Amino acid sequence: MASTLITVAPTGAETAKADCPALPTTLDELVETAKRCEAAGAAMIHIHIRDGEHKPTLDLGRLTETVAAVRENTALIVQLSTGGAVTDPYDHRLRVLDAVPDSCSLTMGTVNFGDDVFMNPWPFVTQLYQLTQEREVVPEFELFDLGHVAALHRLLGKYGLPYGGRVHCDLVMGVPGGMPGTADALVAAVNALPDAVTSWSATGIGRTALTVALAALSKGGNLRVGMEDTLTLAKGQPVTHNAELVERAAALATLAQRPPMSPDEARSLLNVKR
């Protein structure tokens, strides 16, 4: 039976701990979240970290400690964000790979991000990509609009396949400034993906979470959920733990007769180094 890769993105860099106390920002909270989300059906965790004041950071020591702790306590594929916060300098974002994750995010272009701009100029994208190939880290190409899909064609055409030979991407939908979180936009993006793509997932921001999840499952895709992207289960019903979002994604995947895959199955899907 076909199965579904569920990725959990538990924290992000945008939401303040003071505004959402349930957001996991300490190492203990992240490890507890990882364990519960794995039990709920997640196979990969997309990690942003915070400092002692709960502010976004790319501190290499904290990143390395986080990777080690999640590996020690779960079988999840550990994916680090190379996006960080919109204010992080490029050299700090490249340095994320020094923490030796299994996977990392790799955003395929610049995008308006609410009132900010998430900068990913082409020279940075290509430098990061070549570093993932050298370090044997599997990238997840994050695509916020159709221009990013076109850029993925360009990148693969010039620099070849990623480490492991598999091409996995995530459609990030519903960000103010990016493509809308609609079924029509998802179908257009999926139909434009390079032939080399071997798997893809989709993320619906905020109110678009369910629309995108259902469209992705019906189109044969995988799911990314978590409090980085969604803070409510329904109007007036805040998320109290990331596991609630993973449980809902797992239930939808099971209903679609594509139940959640295990971390080991996900490693085979992405050809992550074991």
Coordinates of C-alpha atoms in Angstrom, one line a residue:
M1 CA 0.0 0.0 0.0
A2 CA 1.2 3.5 -0.8
S3 CA 2.1 5.6 2.2
T4 CA 2.5 9.3 3.1
L5 CA 5.6 11.1 4.4
I6 CA 4.5 13.4 7.2
T7 CA 7.0 16.2 8.1
V8 CA 6.5 18.2 11.3
A9 CA 7.7 21.8 11.4
P10 CA 7.2 22.6 15.1
T11 CA 8.6 26.1 15.7
G12 CA 9.6 28.3 12.8
A13 CA 11.1 31.8 13.2
E14 CA 8.1 34.1 13.1
T15 CA 5.8 33.4 16.1
A16 CA 6.9 34.8 19.5
K17 CA 6.9 32.5 22.5
A18 CA 5.1 35.2 24.5
D19 CA 2.2 35.1 22.0
C20 CA 2.1 31.3 21.8
P21 CA 3.4 29.6 25.0
A22 CA 2.7 26.2 23.5
L23 CA 5.4 26.8 20.9
P24 CA 8.4 24.5 21.5
T25 CA 11.4 26.7 21.8
T26 CA 13.8 25.0 24.3
L27 CA 15.8 21.9 23.6
D28 CA 13.7 19.9 26.1
E29 CA 10.5 21.1 24.5
L30 CA 11.8 20.2 21.0
V31 CA 12.8 16.7 22.0
E32 CA 9.5 16.1 23.7
T33 CA 7.7 17.4 20.6
A34 CA 9.8 15.2 18.3
K35 CA 9.0 12.1 20.4
R36 CA 5.2 12.8 20.5
C37 CA 5.1 13.7 16.8
E38 CA 7.0 10.5 15.8
A39 CA 4.5 8.5 17.8
A40 CA 1.6 10.3 16.0
G41 CA 2.9 9.5 12.5
A42 CA 5.7 12.0 11.6
A43 CA 8.8 10.6 9.8
M44 CA 10.8 13.9 9.5
I45 CA 11.2 17.0 11.6
H46 CA 12.0 20.4 10.1
I47 CA 13.8 22.4 12.8
H48 CA 14.3 26.0 13.6
I49 CA 15.9 26.8 17.0
R50 CA 15.6 29.6 19.5
D51 CA 18.1 31.2 21.9
G52 CA 17.8 31.5 25.7
E53 CA 15.4 34.4 25.2
H54 CA 13.2 32.3 22.8
K55 CA 14.4 34.4 19.8
P56 CA 15.4 32.8 16.5
T57 CA 19.1 31.9 16.2
L58 CA 21.4 30.0 13.9
D59 CA 24.0 29.4 16.7
L60 CA 26.0 26.5 15.5
G61 CA 26.5 25.0 19.0
R62 CA 22.8 25.0 19.7
L63 CA 22.1 23.5 16.2
T64 CA 24.6 20.7 16.7
E65 CA 23.2 20.0 20.2
T66 CA 19.7 19.9 18.8
V67 CA 20.5 17.5 16.0
A68 CA 22.3 15.1 18.5
A69 CA 19.4 15.2 21.0
V70 CA 16.7 14.5 18.4
R71 CA 18.7 11.7 16.9
E72 CA 19.3 10.2 20.4
N73 CA 15.6 10.2 21.3
T74 CA 13.9 9.5 18.0
A75 CA 14.4 7.8 14.6
L76 CA 13.1 10.9 12.8
I77 CA 15.0 12.3 9.8
V78 CA 16.5 15.5 11.1
Q79 CA 16.1 18.4 8.7
L80 CA 17.5 21.8 9.6
S81 CA 16.2 25.1 8.1
T82 CA 18.7 27.1 6.2
G83 CA 16.2 29.9 6.0
G84 CA 16.5 30.9 9.6
A85 CA 14.8 34.2 10.2
V86 CA 14.5 36.7 7.3
T87 CA 17.2 38.8 8.9
D88 CA 19.9 36.1 9.1
P89 CA 23.0 36.7 7.0
Y90 CA 23.9 34.3 4.2
D91 CA 27.1 33.0 5.8
H92 CA 25.2 32.0 8.9
R93 CA 22.7 30.2 6.8
L94 CA 25.4 28.2 5.0
R95 CA 27.0 27.3 8.3
V96 CA 23.9 25.3 9.3
L97 CA 25.4 22.4 7.3
D98 CA 28.2 22.2 9.8
A99 CA 25.7 20.7 12.3
V100 CA 25.6 17.7 10.0
P101 CA 21.8 17.2 9.6
D102 CA 20.3 14.4 7.5
S103 CA 18.5 17.0 5.4
C104 CA 18.1 20.7 5.0
S105 CA 15.7 23.1 3.4
L106 CA 16.8 24.9 0.3
T107 CA 14.5 27.7 -0.9
M108 CA 14.6 28.3 -4.6
G109 CA 14.3 32.0 -4.8
T110 CA 13.4 35.3 -3.1
V111 CA 9.8 35.8 -2.0
N112 CA 7.8 38.6 -0.3
F113 CA 7.1 37.2 3.1
G114 CA 4.3 39.2 4.7
D115 CA 5.8 42.6 5.4
D116 CA 9.3 41.3 5.0
V117 CA 11.4 39.9 2.1
F118 CA 12.9 36.4 2.3
M119 CA 16.1 36.8 0.3
N120 CA 17.4 33.8 -1.7
P121 CA 19.5 35.3 -4.6
W122 CA 20.7 32.8 -7.3
P123 CA 24.4 32.9 -6.2
F124 CA 23.4 31.9 -2.6
V125 CA 21.1 29.2 -3.9
T126 CA 23.8 27.6 -6.0
Q127 CA 26.4 27.9 -3.3
L128 CA 24.2 26.2 -0.8
Y129 CA 23.2 23.5 -3.2
Q130 CA 26.8 22.6 -4.1
L131 CA 27.6 22.5 -0.4
T132 CA 24.8 20.0 0.2
Q133 CA 26.3 17.8 -2.5
E134 CA 29.7 18.0 -1.0
R135 CA 28.5 17.4 2.6
E136 CA 26.1 14.6 1.5
V137 CA 23.1 16.3 3.0
V138 CA 19.7 15.7 1.2
P139 CA 18.1 19.0 0.3
E140 CA 14.4 19.7 0.4
F141 CA 13.7 22.3 -2.2
E142 CA 11.2 24.8 -0.9
L143 CA 9.0 26.3 -3.6
F144 CA 6.9 29.4 -2.7
D145 CA 5.7 30.2 -6.3
L146 CA 5.9 29.0 -9.9
G147 CA 9.1 31.1 -10.4
H148 CA 10.8 28.8 -7.8
V149 CA 9.6 25.8 -9.8
A150 CA 11.3 27.2 -12.9
A151 CA 14.4 27.9 -10.9
L152 CA 14.5 24.2 -9.8
H153 CA 14.6 23.2 -13.5
R154 CA 17.5 25.6 -14.0
L155 CA 19.4 24.4 -10.9
L156 CA 19.1 20.7 -11.7
G157 CA 20.0 21.3 -15.3
K158 CA 23.2 23.1 -14.4
Y159 CA 24.4 21.3 -11.3
G160 CA 22.9 17.8 -11.5
L161 CA 21.0 15.7 -9.0
P162 CA 21.4 16.2 -5.2
Y163 CA 23.2 13.8 -2.9
G164 CA 21.4 10.5 -2.9
G165 CA 20.0 11.0 -6.4
R166 CA 16.4 11.7 -5.2
V167 CA 14.7 15.1 -5.7
H168 CA 12.2 16.0 -3.0
C169 CA 10.5 19.4 -2.8
D170 CA 7.9 21.1 -0.7
L171 CA 5.3 23.5 -2.0
V172 CA 4.9 26.2 0.6
M173 CA 1.5 27.7 -0.1
G174 CA -0.5 30.6 1.4
V175 CA 2.3 32.8 2.5
P176 CA 1.3 36.5 1.8
G177 CA 3.6 37.2 -1.2
G178 CA 3.8 33.6 -2.5
M179 CA 1.4 31.4 -4.3
P180 CA -2.1 31.0 -2.8
G181 CA -3.1 28.0 -0.8
T182 CA -5.6 26.6 -3.3
A183 CA -6.1 23.4 -5.1
D184 CA -5.7 25.1 -8.5
A185 CA -2.4 26.6 -7.5
L186 CA -1.2 23.2 -6.2
V187 CA -2.1 21.4 -9.4
A188 CA -0.4 24.1 -11.5
A189 CA 2.8 23.8 -9.4
V190 CA 2.9 20.0 -9.4
N191 CA 2.3 19.8 -13.2
A192 CA 5.2 22.2 -13.7
L193 CA 7.7 20.2 -11.6
P194 CA 10.8 18.8 -13.3
D195 CA 10.7 15.2 -14.4
A196 CA 13.6 14.5 -12.0
V197 CA 11.3 15.1 -8.9
T198 CA 10.8 11.8 -7.1
S199 CA 8.6 13.0 -4.3
W200 CA 6.9 16.2 -3.1
S201 CA 5.0 17.5 -0.2
A202 CA 2.9 20.6 0.4
T203 CA 2.4 23.0 3.3
G204 CA -0.6 25.2 3.7
I205 CA -0.1 28.3 5.9
G206 CA -2.7 29.3 8.4
R207 CA -6.3 28.8 7.1
T208 CA -5.1 27.1 4.0
A209 CA -3.8 24.1 5.9
L210 CA -6.7 21.8 5.3
T211 CA -7.3 22.8 1.7
V212 CA -3.7 22.2 0.8
A213 CA -3.5 18.9 2.7
L214 CA -6.6 17.5 1.0
A215 CA -5.4 18.7 -2.4
A216 CA -1.9 17.2 -1.9
L217 CA -3.3 13.8 -0.9
S218 CA -5.6 13.7 -3.9
K219 CA -2.7 14.6 -6.2
G220 CA -0.4 11.9 -4.7
G221 CA 1.7 14.2 -2.6
N222 CA 3.0 14.2 1.0
L223 CA 2.3 16.5 3.9
R224 CA 4.2 19.0 6.1
V225 CA 2.3 20.3 9.1
G226 CA 3.3 22.1 12.4
M227 CA 3.1 25.2 14.4
E228 CA 5.6 26.9 12.2
D229 CA 2.8 27.1 9.7
T230 CA -0.5 26.7 11.6
L231 CA -1.6 27.8 15.1
T232 CA -5.2 26.8 15.0
L233 CA -7.1 23.6 14.3
A234 CA -10.3 25.5 13.6
K235 CA -11.7 29.0 14.2
G236 CA -11.4 29.6 18.0
Q237 CA -9.5 26.3 18.6
P238 CA -5.8 26.9 19.1
V239 CA -3.2 24.2 18.6
T240 CA -1.9 23.1 22.0
H241 CA 0.7 20.7 20.7
N242 CA 2.3 19.9 17.4
A243 CA 1.2 16.3 17.8
E244 CA -2.4 17.5 17.2
L245 CA -1.5 18.6 13.7
V246 CA 0.4 15.4 13.0
E247 CA -2.5 13.3 14.2
R248 CA -4.9 15.1 11.9
A249 CA -2.5 14.7 9.0
A250 CA -2.1 11.0 9.8
A251 CA -5.9 10.6 9.9
L252 CA -6.4 12.3 6.6
A253 CA -3.6 10.2 5.0
T254 CA -5.1 7.0 6.4
L255 CA -8.6 8.0 5.1
A256 CA -7.0 8.5 1.7
Q257 CA -5.6 4.9 2.0
R258 CA -2.1 6.2 2.1
P259 CA -1.2 5.9 5.8
P260 CA 1.9 7.5 7.4
M261 CA 5.2 6.0 6.5
S262 CA 7.8 5.2 9.1
P263 CA 11.1 7.1 9.4
D264 CA 12.9 4.1 7.9
E265 CA 10.6 4.1 4.9
A266 CA 11.1 7.9 4.6
R267 CA 14.9 7.4 4.6
S268 CA 14.5 5.0 1.7
L269 CA 12.2 7.4 -0.1
L270 CA 14.7 10.3 0.2
N271 CA 17.8 8.2 0.1
V272 CA 19.0 9.8 3.3
K273 CA 22.4 8.6 4.6
R274 CA 21.9 6.0 7.3

